[in-house]
Structures are given as C-alpha cells and as structure tokens.
Amino acid sequence: VIERIVRCVQDVIDECDLKMDQVRGIGIGAPGSVDSAKGVVSFAPNLGWHDVSIAKELSKQLDVPVFLENDCTVSMLGVYHVELQAKPSDVLGIFIGTGIGGGMIIGGQIYRGFTGCAGELGHMVIDIHGPKCGCGNQGCFEALASRTALFQQIRAAVKEGQDTLLTEMLGRDLEDMRSGDLRKAIRRGDKLVARIVKEAAEHTGIAVANLANILGPEMILMGGGVIEALDQEMMPVITKTARDHAMDGALKDVQIVASQLGDHAGITGAAFLARRELSKGSR
Amino acid sequence: VIERIVRCVQDVIDECDLKMDQVRGIGIGAPGSVDSAKGVVSFAPNLGWHDVSIAKELSKQLDVPVFLENDCTVSMLGVYHVELQAKPSDVLGIFIGTGIGGGMIIGGQIYRGFTGCAGELGHMVIDIHGPKCGCGNQGCFEALASRTALFQQIRAAVKEGQDTLLTEMLGRDLEDMRSGDLRKAIRRGDKLVARIVKEAAEHTGIAVANLANILGPEMILMGGGVIEALDQEMMPVITKTARDHAMDGALKDVQIVASQLGDHAGITGAAFLARRELSKGSR
C-alpha cells in the first residue's frame, strides 16, 4: 500500500508539471485509529494494519514532511475550514464510504478525546443481533450502511436469485460495482437496490438520532462517497428517520446536510492539515 | 409532583431543625431534556412532562432561589467536583436508575452541546428490533438495562411461570421491588434474576464500548441506584463486555469505575450547583 501511495504521489506531481522540491508537505488521512503525533496508524481493521509508521515511511521515500490524521478527521478539517468557513461551534461529521467514520468539532476545535481516537462512530452497535462487522462486533453502523455493507447485501440478494438491473449493467458477478451504479439502477426503477439503499438510510437515520442525543451538535454534516453518489435517495430518509427517533429538542434547529465537498472533503482537509502543520513549524 | 417536592423540602428542613430563611438556594436535578437557563423541563418521557417551569414554581412556593439542571448533569457535577476533585479532563458519567442518562466533562467543563441536552445516552438505540422504550423507539439502552427494564423483564418471566426467590421475598405481585432485592436474590442463588441482571450488564457493556468509540473519554464513571445496588454483580461484566467490543485503543488506559457516591451523586451535585450559581450571583 505504501509503495502505491508513493507512486501515486509521484504521478500526481508529474501530471501537474511540478517537481518534488516544490512540494512543502503532504497531508494524509488514514482509516482507523491513528496516533497523529507519532504518524502511526495504530489499528485499521479494513486494511488489517497494526502499528504502521506510515508518516515516517512516506517522508523517507518522498523526502518531504508528511502529516497524518485519521481519514475522517481530515475530511472534517476540510469540510469545517473550507466549506463551513469555521463558522459553527459544534459540528458532527459523518462520512460514509468503504467504512463509516466521524469527525467532531467542539467549540470550534477538532475533538479527538483523551484516547486520541474519538469519533469512531462507525463501530457504534445499533443492532446487537445484526450482521458481523470487520471489527468483530455484530450490527455496527458500518456493517449496516457502509458501501461495503450495501454491496454485500446486493451480492447476497443476487446469489439468492433476486432481480436487479445491476447484473445487466455490470455482469453477473457485479465486478467493479460503484456507489454511482446504485444511483443509476434506482433511477431506472430497480426495486431491490432501492430497498437496500432505503434500509441503509434508515439505519443511518437511527445512528444520527443516537449521536444527536449523545452530543447535541449544532450541525450534522454527512459526507463520503456513498452520500455524494446517493444524496437525493438517502438524505430525505436519513433526515426523517433521525427526527422521528431523536429525543425532543435533540434536533431542534439542528441542520442535517450533505457536504458540498463530497468525496473531495478528504483531500481538501489533508491539504489544510499539511499547510497548518507547516505554518506551526515555521513560527 | 411539585407539591410533593415542596412538602419534601419543608420536611427535610424541619428534620434538620432549620428554618427556610437559613436556606440560601435549592439545586434540583430533573430527568429528561432541561432548559437550565429558563428553569424549564422541556420533555421528560418518564414523567409525561412537556415544558414545565419547575424552578419558577418551586421558587415561588418556597421563597428561595431554585437552580435546575438535568438529573444526570447534576449527578455528574457531584461526582466530578466532589468525588473526583475535578482532576480528570474528560469524563463520561453513565447513571443507571429508573431511566438511564449521562453526563459529560470535556476539558474540565460540563458539556451540554449546542442543543443544551447532550448526554441523553439512555436513548441510544443499540438493538433496533428490541423492546419498546418510553421515548417511542425500540431497543434504547434504557429499555434494555434500566431498573424499569430489569423489573419489567422479571415481572414478565414470573407471569410466564418462571421461578424466582423474589416472589417468596416480596409476594406474587412483586410490589415494592427494589434494586437491592435483586442483589439479595442473586446472592441466595436465584438463577432467573442472575441471568436478567447479567444480560443488562452485557447491554451496558456494549453501550460503554459505543460511547468510548465515539467520545474517547479518559475515565468512565458508572453511577445510579442500579449500579450502587448491583456493583459487584454488574461491573465485572460491564467492563469485560466493553473491552471486548470497543475498538483497539478506545479503552486503552481508560478506567471504568463505579462511583463511590452511589445514589448520593445527585444530591451532592444539586448542592454543588446551587452553591456555584449563588456564588456567581454574588460576584
């Protein structure tokens, strides 16, 4: 993975007609628990990583400072500082992609907790008898509503012989399936995909209600590839389910919105992170 | 309810050989969503209350300043300032009694969120197909592990004809059942009560793991009447289940402890609240 990241960075710099010595720093967002001070990915279940010194390794190979944060924290930095112009005081970001993670702004600052890994809301169990999650638990939010979960449910339904336009679009084995394919299928009237996406949105709505009850944020911002691709299909269901399930007052005057940055939240935030850390260093 | 509170306050003052004009203020903790600035209970599902101006009403009838907070916030104030001497920076308090509520200390301060009612963690759904909760949802933490939930499960089992020592101790209808009775029954070998309490502790452990993943606190403090009565039965199960379910790192070096104040956390915190608010006024 690290070799591919190095090659990808070199390719991008090349495509932009830049040279490495024109790059002052690199920001990187990694999934899972991250020790940002040490630049170490402590645990990333979706990658099978334990204690990987990714920042040091990349910095050595690319000869430039590398700054690491959790991927959802990085997305949150992008959304908060660039999209929201750092205006609201308390923001909860929920990012739904391959996995599900969160970022929290409390009092205008990223909140990472004492453990440094607060915001792991994809592993909030909401269905104790639900499907197995990569983390070992059953019924985590992520096991019910991530892209991985959506694709698993669709593949299982196809195996059971249920009909979907996706097999016409992508072939029987559904290789190279993407979130955007689900949107296309739904808009062409695919009932199976519509039902599976609706259920994921309902589960997301319950997770949003849980988090609003616990955290009482000013704004809830939904992002990530799944939300970007299925914004119109999911957001109305998420919002209604959340309002039906939250305590009275927990969502009063609270906006629940899809990020305009979509899947660019991460790279925007990673750039913001590198610039901020470099400016600290130069003070 | 308000009349009974007034009478209770007058009785206590009388028993202490005091007079009302020797009392500088009253602190009160109320269940549910509370607007502490206005002294209003916005919504309390267990009492069926909507927008009750309890502070103003009590202050009028008792002729003394009354300060209102959510009951769990008040418990948290008591535990944090008196028991913990305000030492840890980020503390999550979970209080299990008739209902379940939480209090959060973030950066040494009570955190109430933008909505002012953060900490309603009893209404975190952890079993979407689980039993109905007073709030209208299914499978809230509170519907699985509060005293109300424990008693309902025991009564339902007795109706189904299952054996428990509790019927010998309290009579067939289990009137006046208290948390302490469950402890006595378990210590005398009651298998039904042991199983129901163990399941509630497992559900609590999953809730603790969820909250540790989300909030990353330095310390998790368990309080309330159920924990006070069943400390030895529940805490080992809660701790083990939480550590089994939390993400790697989310409970590293995090203490999970039962409050020493037990059911006195609330009154201790209410007294602290009144003293703090009065000292603000006199500045």
Coordinates of C-alpha atoms in Angstrom, one line a residue:
Chain A
V1 CA 0.0 0.0 0.0
I2 CA 2.8 2.4 0.9
E3 CA 4.6 1.8 -2.4
R4 CA 1.4 2.5 -4.3
I5 CA 0.9 5.7 -2.3
V6 CA 4.4 6.8 -3.2
R7 CA 3.9 6.1 -6.9
C8 CA 0.5 7.9 -6.8
V9 CA 2.1 11.0 -5.3
Q10 CA 4.9 11.0 -7.8
D11 CA 2.4 10.5 -10.7
V12 CA 0.2 13.4 -9.5
I13 CA 3.2 15.7 -9.1
D14 CA 4.3 14.7 -12.6
E15 CA 0.9 15.3 -14.1
C16 CA 0.8 18.8 -12.5
D17 CA 4.2 19.6 -14.1
L18 CA 5.7 20.1 -10.7
K19 CA 8.8 18.8 -9.1
M20 CA 9.1 17.2 -5.6
D21 CA 11.2 20.1 -4.3
Q22 CA 8.3 22.4 -5.0
V23 CA 6.1 20.4 -2.6
R24 CA 6.4 21.7 1.0
G25 CA 4.5 18.9 2.7
I26 CA 2.0 16.1 2.3
G27 CA -1.2 15.6 4.4
I28 CA -2.6 12.1 4.7
G29 CA -5.8 10.7 6.1
A30 CA -5.8 7.1 7.2
P31 CA -8.7 4.9 8.3
G32 CA -8.9 3.5 11.8
S33 CA -7.1 4.6 15.0
V34 CA -4.3 7.0 14.4
D35 CA -1.6 8.5 16.6
S36 CA -1.1 11.7 14.7
A37 CA 1.8 13.0 16.9
K38 CA 3.8 9.9 16.0
G39 CA 2.4 9.5 12.5
V40 CA 1.4 5.9 13.2
V41 CA -1.7 4.0 12.2
S42 CA -2.4 2.1 15.4
F43 CA -5.2 -0.1 14.1
A44 CA -7.1 -0.2 10.8
P45 CA -9.4 -3.2 10.6
N46 CA -10.3 -2.6 6.9
L47 CA -6.6 -2.7 5.9
G48 CA -5.5 -5.3 8.5
W49 CA -2.9 -2.8 9.8
H50 CA -1.4 -2.7 13.3
D51 CA 1.1 0.0 14.3
V52 CA 2.3 1.1 10.9
S53 CA 4.6 4.1 10.9
I54 CA 3.2 5.5 7.6
A55 CA 4.2 9.1 8.0
K56 CA 7.9 8.3 8.7
E57 CA 8.0 5.8 5.8
L58 CA 6.4 8.1 3.3
S59 CA 8.5 11.0 4.4
K60 CA 11.7 8.9 3.9
Q61 CA 10.7 7.7 0.5
L62 CA 9.4 11.1 -0.8
D63 CA 11.8 13.3 1.1
V64 CA 9.2 15.8 2.3
P65 CA 7.4 16.3 5.6
V66 CA 4.3 14.1 5.9
F67 CA 1.4 14.8 8.4
L68 CA -1.0 12.1 9.4
E69 CA -4.5 12.2 10.8
N70 CA -7.5 9.9 10.9
D71 CA -9.2 10.0 7.5
C72 CA -12.5 11.3 9.0
T73 CA -10.7 13.9 11.0
V74 CA -9.0 15.0 7.8
S75 CA -12.4 15.1 6.0
M76 CA -13.8 17.1 8.9
L77 CA -10.9 19.6 8.7
G78 CA -11.7 20.1 5.0
V79 CA -15.4 20.5 5.5
Y80 CA -15.1 22.7 8.6
H81 CA -12.4 25.1 7.5
V82 CA -13.1 25.3 3.7
E83 CA -16.8 24.5 3.3
L84 CA -18.2 25.9 6.5
Q85 CA -15.5 28.6 6.9
A86 CA -15.1 27.6 10.6
K87 CA -18.4 29.3 11.5
P88 CA -20.5 26.8 13.5
S89 CA -19.1 26.0 17.0
D90 CA -20.2 22.3 17.3
V91 CA -20.3 20.1 14.2
L92 CA -20.6 16.4 13.9
G93 CA -19.4 15.0 10.6
I94 CA -20.5 11.5 9.5
F95 CA -18.6 10.1 6.5
I96 CA -20.0 7.1 4.7
G97 CA -17.7 5.3 2.2
T98 CA -16.0 1.9 2.3
G99 CA -16.3 2.3 6.0
I100 CA -18.0 4.8 8.2
G101 CA -16.2 7.3 10.4
G102 CA -16.8 10.6 12.1
G103 CA -15.2 13.9 12.9
M104 CA -16.2 16.2 15.7
I105 CA -15.8 19.9 16.1
I106 CA -16.4 21.0 19.7
G107 CA -16.0 24.7 20.5
G108 CA -14.5 25.3 17.1
Q109 CA -11.8 22.7 17.5
I110 CA -11.3 19.1 16.3
Y111 CA -12.2 16.9 19.3
R112 CA -10.1 13.7 19.5
G113 CA -10.8 12.8 23.1
F114 CA -8.3 11.6 25.7
T115 CA -7.6 8.5 23.7
G116 CA -7.0 10.5 20.5
C117 CA -9.3 8.3 18.6
A118 CA -12.7 9.7 19.4
G119 CA -15.2 9.8 16.5
E120 CA -15.1 6.1 15.7
L121 CA -18.9 6.2 15.2
G122 CA -18.9 3.5 12.5
H123 CA -18.4 1.0 15.3
M124 CA -21.4 2.1 17.3
V125 CA -23.5 -1.0 17.6
I126 CA -27.1 -0.3 16.7
D127 CA -28.4 -3.8 16.1
I128 CA -26.8 -6.3 18.6
H129 CA -28.2 -9.2 16.6
G130 CA -27.2 -7.7 13.2
P131 CA -24.6 -8.7 10.7
K132 CA -20.9 -9.3 11.6
C133 CA -18.6 -6.3 11.3
G134 CA -14.9 -6.2 10.3
C135 CA -14.1 -5.2 13.9
G136 CA -15.6 -8.4 15.3
N137 CA -18.8 -6.9 16.7
Q138 CA -22.3 -7.5 15.4
G139 CA -24.6 -4.8 14.0
C140 CA -22.2 -1.9 13.9
F141 CA -23.5 1.2 12.0
E142 CA -20.7 0.4 9.5
A143 CA -21.9 -3.2 9.0
L144 CA -25.3 -1.9 8.1
A145 CA -24.8 1.2 6.0
S146 CA -21.3 1.5 4.5
R147 CA -20.6 0.9 0.8
T148 CA -19.1 -2.5 1.8
A149 CA -22.4 -3.4 3.6
L150 CA -24.6 -2.2 0.7
F151 CA -22.5 -4.2 -1.8
Q152 CA -22.6 -7.3 0.4
Q153 CA -26.4 -7.1 0.7
I154 CA -26.8 -6.7 -3.0
R155 CA -24.4 -9.6 -3.8
A156 CA -26.2 -11.8 -1.3
A157 CA -29.6 -11.0 -2.8
V158 CA -28.3 -11.7 -6.4
K159 CA -26.9 -15.1 -5.1
E160 CA -30.4 -15.8 -3.8
G161 CA -31.7 -15.2 -7.3
Q162 CA -33.3 -11.8 -6.8
D163 CA -33.5 -9.5 -9.8
T164 CA -31.6 -6.3 -10.2
L165 CA -30.6 -4.1 -13.2
L166 CA -27.1 -4.1 -11.8
T167 CA -26.4 -7.5 -13.3
E168 CA -27.4 -6.2 -16.7
M169 CA -25.2 -3.1 -16.2
L170 CA -22.1 -4.8 -14.7
G171 CA -22.4 -8.5 -15.4
R172 CA -23.5 -11.4 -13.2
D173 CA -20.5 -11.2 -10.8
L174 CA -21.0 -7.4 -10.2
E175 CA -17.4 -6.7 -10.6
D176 CA -16.3 -3.0 -10.4
M177 CA -19.6 -2.0 -8.8
R178 CA -19.5 1.6 -7.6
S179 CA -21.9 3.7 -5.4
G180 CA -22.9 5.7 -8.6
D181 CA -24.1 2.4 -10.2
L182 CA -26.6 2.1 -7.3
R183 CA -28.0 5.5 -8.1
K184 CA -28.3 4.7 -11.8
A185 CA -30.1 1.4 -11.0
I186 CA -32.5 3.1 -8.6
R187 CA -33.3 5.9 -11.1
R188 CA -34.1 3.2 -13.7
G189 CA -36.6 1.6 -11.3
D190 CA -34.5 -1.1 -9.6
K191 CA -36.7 -2.2 -6.6
L192 CA -34.0 -4.3 -4.9
V193 CA -31.4 -1.6 -4.9
A194 CA -33.9 1.0 -3.9
R195 CA -35.0 -1.2 -0.9
I196 CA -31.4 -1.9 0.2
V197 CA -30.4 1.8 0.0
K198 CA -33.5 2.9 1.8
E199 CA -32.8 0.5 4.7
A200 CA -29.2 1.7 4.9
A201 CA -30.6 5.3 5.0
E202 CA -33.0 4.3 7.8
H203 CA -30.1 2.7 9.8
T204 CA -28.1 5.9 9.2
G205 CA -31.1 8.0 10.5
I206 CA -31.1 6.0 13.7
A207 CA -27.4 6.4 14.1
V208 CA -27.8 10.2 13.5
A209 CA -30.5 10.3 16.2
N210 CA -28.3 8.4 18.7
L211 CA -25.4 10.8 18.1
A212 CA -27.7 13.9 18.3
N213 CA -29.0 12.6 21.7
I214 CA -25.4 12.0 22.9
L215 CA -23.6 15.0 21.5
G216 CA -26.2 17.7 20.9
P217 CA -24.4 19.2 17.9
E218 CA -25.3 22.5 16.1
M219 CA -25.0 20.9 12.7
I220 CA -24.7 17.4 11.3
L221 CA -22.8 17.1 8.1
M222 CA -23.0 14.0 6.0
G223 CA -20.2 13.2 3.6
G224 CA -18.2 10.4 1.8
G225 CA -18.6 8.6 -1.4
V226 CA -21.9 6.9 -0.7
I227 CA -23.6 10.2 0.3
E228 CA -22.1 12.0 -2.7
A229 CA -23.5 9.4 -5.1
L230 CA -26.8 8.8 -3.3
D231 CA -27.5 12.2 -1.8
Q232 CA -31.1 12.6 -3.2
E233 CA -32.0 9.0 -2.4
M234 CA -30.7 8.9 1.1
M235 CA -30.8 12.4 2.7
P236 CA -34.6 12.7 2.9
V237 CA -34.9 9.2 4.5
I238 CA -31.9 9.9 6.9
T239 CA -33.4 13.3 8.0
K240 CA -36.9 11.9 8.5
T241 CA -35.7 8.8 10.4
A242 CA -33.4 10.9 12.6
R243 CA -36.1 13.4 13.5
D244 CA -38.6 10.5 14.3
H245 CA -36.0 8.8 16.6
A246 CA -34.2 11.7 18.3
M247 CA -35.3 13.0 21.7
D248 CA -37.5 16.1 21.7
G249 CA -35.1 19.0 21.5
A250 CA -32.0 17.0 20.3
L251 CA -32.5 18.0 16.7
K252 CA -34.4 21.3 17.3
D253 CA -32.8 24.0 15.0
V254 CA -30.1 21.5 14.0
Q255 CA -29.3 21.3 10.3
I256 CA -28.6 17.9 8.8
V257 CA -26.9 18.5 5.5
A258 CA -24.9 16.7 2.8
S259 CA -21.4 18.2 2.4
Q260 CA -20.9 20.1 -0.9
L261 CA -17.3 18.9 -1.0
G262 CA -18.5 15.3 -1.4
D263 CA -15.6 12.9 -1.8
H264 CA -13.2 15.9 -2.0
A265 CA -13.5 16.6 1.7
G266 CA -10.6 14.3 2.4
I267 CA -8.1 15.8 0.0
T268 CA -9.2 19.3 0.9
G269 CA -8.7 18.5 4.6
A270 CA -5.3 16.8 4.0
A271 CA -4.0 19.9 2.2
F272 CA -5.4 22.1 5.0
L273 CA -3.6 19.8 7.6
A274 CA -0.3 20.0 5.9
R275 CA -0.5 23.8 5.5
R276 CA -1.5 24.2 9.1
E277 CA 1.2 21.9 10.5
L278 CA 3.9 23.6 8.3
S279 CA 2.9 27.0 9.4
K280 CA 3.2 25.9 13.1
G281 CA 6.7 24.6 12.3
S282 CA 7.7 28.0 10.8
R283 CA 6.6 30.1 13.7
Chain B
V1 CA -45.2 16.1 41.8
I2 CA -44.3 19.8 42.5
E3 CA -46.5 19.8 45.6
R4 CA -44.7 16.7 46.9
I5 CA -41.3 18.2 46.2
V6 CA -42.4 21.3 48.2
R7 CA -43.6 19.2 51.1
C8 CA -40.4 17.0 51.0
V9 CA -38.2 20.1 51.2
Q10 CA -40.2 21.5 54.1
D11 CA -40.0 18.2 55.9
V12 CA -36.2 17.9 55.4
I13 CA -35.6 21.5 56.7
D14 CA -37.8 20.7 59.7
E15 CA -36.0 17.5 60.4
C16 CA -32.7 19.3 60.3
D17 CA -34.0 21.9 62.8
L18 CA -33.5 24.7 60.3
K19 CA -35.8 27.4 59.0
M20 CA -36.5 28.3 55.4
D21 CA -34.7 31.7 55.7
Q22 CA -31.5 29.8 56.6
V23 CA -31.5 28.2 53.2
R24 CA -29.8 30.2 50.5
G25 CA -30.8 28.2 47.5
I26 CA -32.0 24.9 46.2
G27 CA -30.5 22.8 43.5
I28 CA -32.6 20.4 41.6
G29 CA -31.9 17.7 39.0
A30 CA -34.8 16.7 36.7
P31 CA -35.0 13.8 34.3
G32 CA -35.2 14.4 30.5
S33 CA -34.4 17.5 28.4
V34 CA -33.9 20.6 30.6
D35 CA -33.5 24.3 29.7
S36 CA -31.4 25.2 32.7
A37 CA -31.2 28.9 32.0
K38 CA -35.1 29.2 32.0
G39 CA -35.5 26.5 34.7
V40 CA -37.8 24.5 32.5
V41 CA -38.2 20.8 32.0
S42 CA -38.7 20.7 28.2
F43 CA -39.5 17.0 27.9
A44 CA -39.4 14.1 30.4
P45 CA -40.9 11.0 29.0
N46 CA -40.8 9.0 32.2
L47 CA -42.9 11.7 33.9
G48 CA -45.0 12.6 30.9
W49 CA -43.9 16.3 31.2
H50 CA -43.7 18.9 28.5
D51 CA -42.4 22.4 29.2
V52 CA -42.9 22.5 33.0
S53 CA -41.4 25.7 34.7
I54 CA -40.4 23.8 37.7
A55 CA -37.7 26.2 39.0
K56 CA -40.0 29.2 38.9
E57 CA -42.9 27.3 40.5
L58 CA -40.7 25.9 43.4
S59 CA -39.0 29.2 43.9
K60 CA -42.5 30.9 44.3
Q61 CA -43.8 28.3 46.7
L62 CA -40.6 28.0 48.8
D63 CA -39.5 31.7 48.5
V64 CA -35.8 30.8 47.8
P65 CA -33.8 30.7 44.5
V66 CA -34.0 27.4 42.7
F67 CA -31.5 26.1 40.2
L68 CA -32.4 23.4 37.7
E69 CA -30.2 21.0 35.7
N70 CA -30.7 17.7 34.0
D71 CA -30.6 15.0 36.7
C72 CA -27.6 13.3 35.1
T73 CA -25.7 16.6 34.7
V74 CA -26.3 17.2 38.4
S75 CA -25.0 13.7 39.3
M76 CA -22.0 14.4 37.1
L77 CA -21.3 17.7 38.9
G78 CA -21.4 15.9 42.2
V79 CA -19.2 13.1 41.1
Y80 CA -16.7 15.3 39.2
H81 CA -16.3 18.1 41.7
V82 CA -16.7 16.2 45.0
E83 CA -15.6 12.6 44.3
L84 CA -13.0 13.2 41.6
Q85 CA -11.9 16.6 42.8
A86 CA -12.2 17.9 39.2
K87 CA -8.9 16.1 38.3
P88 CA -9.5 14.2 35.0
S89 CA -10.1 16.3 31.9
D90 CA -12.6 14.2 30.0
V91 CA -15.1 12.1 32.0
L92 CA -18.2 10.3 30.8
G93 CA -20.7 9.5 33.5
I94 CA -23.4 6.9 33.0
F95 CA -26.2 6.8 35.5
I96 CA -28.5 3.8 35.7
G97 CA -31.6 4.1 37.8
T98 CA -35.3 4.3 36.8
G99 CA -34.0 5.6 33.5
I100 CA -30.5 5.9 32.1
G101 CA -28.8 9.2 31.5
G102 CA -25.3 10.6 31.0
G103 CA -23.1 13.5 31.9
M104 CA -20.0 14.6 30.1
I105 CA -17.0 16.5 31.2
I106 CA -14.9 17.8 28.3
G107 CA -11.8 19.8 29.0
G108 CA -12.8 20.0 32.7
Q109 CA -16.3 21.5 31.9
I110 CA -19.8 20.1 31.8
Y111 CA -20.6 19.6 28.1
R112 CA -24.2 20.2 27.2
G113 CA -23.8 20.7 23.4
F114 CA -25.4 23.3 21.2
T115 CA -28.8 21.9 22.0
G116 CA -28.2 22.1 25.7
C117 CA -29.4 18.5 26.1
A118 CA -26.3 16.5 25.1
G119 CA -25.8 13.3 27.2
E120 CA -29.1 11.6 26.5
L121 CA -27.3 8.4 26.1
G122 CA -30.1 6.3 27.6
H123 CA -31.9 6.8 24.3
M124 CA -29.0 5.4 22.2
V125 CA -30.6 2.6 20.2
I126 CA -28.4 -0.5 20.5
D127 CA -31.0 -3.1 19.4
I128 CA -33.2 -1.8 16.6
H129 CA -35.5 -4.8 16.9
G130 CA -35.5 -4.7 20.8
P131 CA -38.2 -3.8 23.3
K132 CA -40.2 -0.6 23.1
C133 CA -38.9 2.3 25.0
G134 CA -40.8 5.1 26.8
C135 CA -39.5 7.5 24.2
G136 CA -41.2 5.7 21.3
N137 CA -38.1 4.0 19.9
Q138 CA -37.2 0.3 20.1
G139 CA -34.1 -1.1 21.8
C140 CA -32.8 2.0 23.5
F141 CA -30.1 1.3 26.1
E142 CA -32.6 2.4 28.7
A143 CA -35.2 -0.1 27.5
L144 CA -32.6 -2.9 28.0
A145 CA -30.7 -2.0 31.2
S146 CA -32.5 0.5 33.4
R147 CA -34.2 -0.6 36.6
T148 CA -37.6 -0.2 34.8
A149 CA -36.4 -2.6 32.2
L150 CA -35.0 -5.1 34.7
F151 CA -38.3 -5.1 36.7
Q152 CA -40.4 -5.5 33.5
Q153 CA -38.3 -8.5 32.4
I154 CA -38.6 -10.1 35.9
R155 CA -42.4 -9.5 36.0
A156 CA -42.8 -10.9 32.5
A157 CA -40.8 -14.0 33.4
V158 CA -42.9 -14.5 36.6
K159 CA -46.1 -14.2 34.6
E160 CA -44.8 -16.9 32.3
G161 CA -44.4 -19.1 35.3
Q162 CA -40.6 -18.9 35.8
D163 CA -39.3 -19.4 39.4
T164 CA -37.6 -16.7 41.4
L165 CA -36.9 -16.2 45.1
L166 CA -38.3 -12.7 44.7
T167 CA -41.9 -13.9 44.9
E168 CA -41.1 -15.6 48.2
M169 CA -39.4 -12.4 49.4
L170 CA -42.0 -9.8 48.1
G171 CA -45.1 -11.8 47.3
R172 CA -46.5 -12.9 44.0
D173 CA -47.2 -9.4 42.6
L174 CA -43.6 -8.2 43.4
E175 CA -44.8 -5.0 44.8
D176 CA -42.2 -2.6 46.3
M177 CA -39.4 -4.4 44.4
R178 CA -36.1 -2.5 44.7
S179 CA -32.7 -2.9 43.1
G180 CA -31.3 -4.2 46.4
D181 CA -33.8 -7.1 46.3
L182 CA -32.3 -8.3 43.1
R183 CA -28.8 -8.4 44.7
K184 CA -30.2 -10.4 47.7
A185 CA -32.0 -12.8 45.3
I186 CA -28.8 -13.3 43.3
R187 CA -26.7 -13.9 46.4
R188 CA -29.2 -16.6 47.5
G189 CA -28.8 -18.3 44.2
D190 CA -31.7 -17.0 42.1
K191 CA -30.8 -18.1 38.5
L192 CA -33.6 -16.0 36.8
V193 CA -32.5 -12.8 38.4
A194 CA -28.8 -13.5 37.9
R195 CA -29.5 -14.1 34.1
I196 CA -31.6 -10.9 33.7
V197 CA -29.0 -8.8 35.5
K198 CA -26.2 -10.3 33.6
E199 CA -27.9 -9.5 30.3
A200 CA -28.5 -6.0 31.4
A201 CA -24.8 -5.7 32.3
E202 CA -23.8 -7.1 28.8
H203 CA -26.0 -4.5 27.2
T204 CA -24.5 -1.8 29.3
G205 CA -21.0 -3.0 28.3
I206 CA -21.9 -2.6 24.6
A207 CA -23.3 0.9 25.3
V208 CA -20.0 1.7 27.1
A209 CA -18.0 0.5 24.1
N210 CA -20.1 2.5 21.7
L211 CA -19.6 5.6 23.9
A212 CA -15.8 5.0 24.2
N213 CA -15.5 4.7 20.4
I214 CA -17.4 7.9 19.9
L215 CA -16.1 10.1 22.7
G216 CA -12.7 8.7 23.7
P217 CA -13.0 9.7 27.4
E218 CA -10.2 9.5 30.0
M219 CA -12.5 7.9 32.6
I220 CA -15.9 6.2 32.5
L221 CA -17.8 6.5 35.7
M222 CA -20.9 4.4 36.4
G223 CA -23.4 5.6 38.9
G224 CA -27.1 5.5 39.9
G225 CA -29.2 3.2 42.1
V226 CA -28.9 0.1 40.0
I227 CA -25.1 0.3 39.9
E228 CA -25.0 1.1 43.7
A229 CA -27.1 -2.0 44.5
L230 CA -25.6 -4.4 42.0
D231 CA -22.0 -3.1 41.7
Q232 CA -20.3 -6.5 42.3
E233 CA -22.7 -8.3 40.0
M234 CA -22.6 -5.9 37.1
M235 CA -19.3 -4.1 37.0
P236 CA -17.1 -7.1 36.0
V237 CA -19.5 -8.0 33.2
I238 CA -19.8 -4.4 32.0
T239 CA -16.0 -3.9 32.0
K240 CA -15.3 -7.2 30.2
T241 CA -18.0 -6.7 27.6
A242 CA -16.9 -3.1 26.9
R243 CA -13.3 -4.1 26.4
D244 CA -14.4 -7.0 24.1
H245 CA -16.5 -4.6 22.0
A246 CA -14.5 -1.3 21.9
M247 CA -12.1 -0.5 19.1
D248 CA -8.4 -1.1 19.8
G249 CA -7.2 1.9 21.6
A250 CA -10.6 3.3 22.6
L251 CA -10.3 1.9 26.1
K252 CA -6.6 1.8 26.4
D253 CA -5.6 3.3 29.8
V254 CA -9.2 4.2 30.3
Q255 CA -10.7 3.5 33.8
I256 CA -14.2 2.1 34.1
V257 CA -15.3 2.6 37.7
A258 CA -18.4 2.6 39.9
S259 CA -18.9 5.9 41.6
Q260 CA -18.3 5.9 45.4
L261 CA -21.1 8.4 45.8
G262 CA -23.7 5.9 44.5
D263 CA -27.2 7.3 44.7
H264 CA -25.9 10.4 46.6
A265 CA -24.3 11.7 43.4
G266 CA -27.5 13.6 42.6
I267 CA -28.0 15.4 45.9
T268 CA -24.3 16.1 46.2
G269 CA -24.3 17.7 42.7
A270 CA -27.5 19.6 43.3
A271 CA -26.0 21.2 46.4
F272 CA -22.8 22.0 44.4
L273 CA -25.0 23.5 41.6
A274 CA -26.9 25.8 44.0
R275 CA -23.7 26.9 45.7
R276 CA -22.0 27.6 42.4
E277 CA -24.9 29.5 40.9
L278 CA -25.3 31.6 44.1
S279 CA -21.6 32.5 44.2
K280 CA -21.9 33.7 40.5
G281 CA -24.8 35.9 41.6
S282 CA -22.9 37.5 44.5
R283 CA -19.8 38.4 42.4

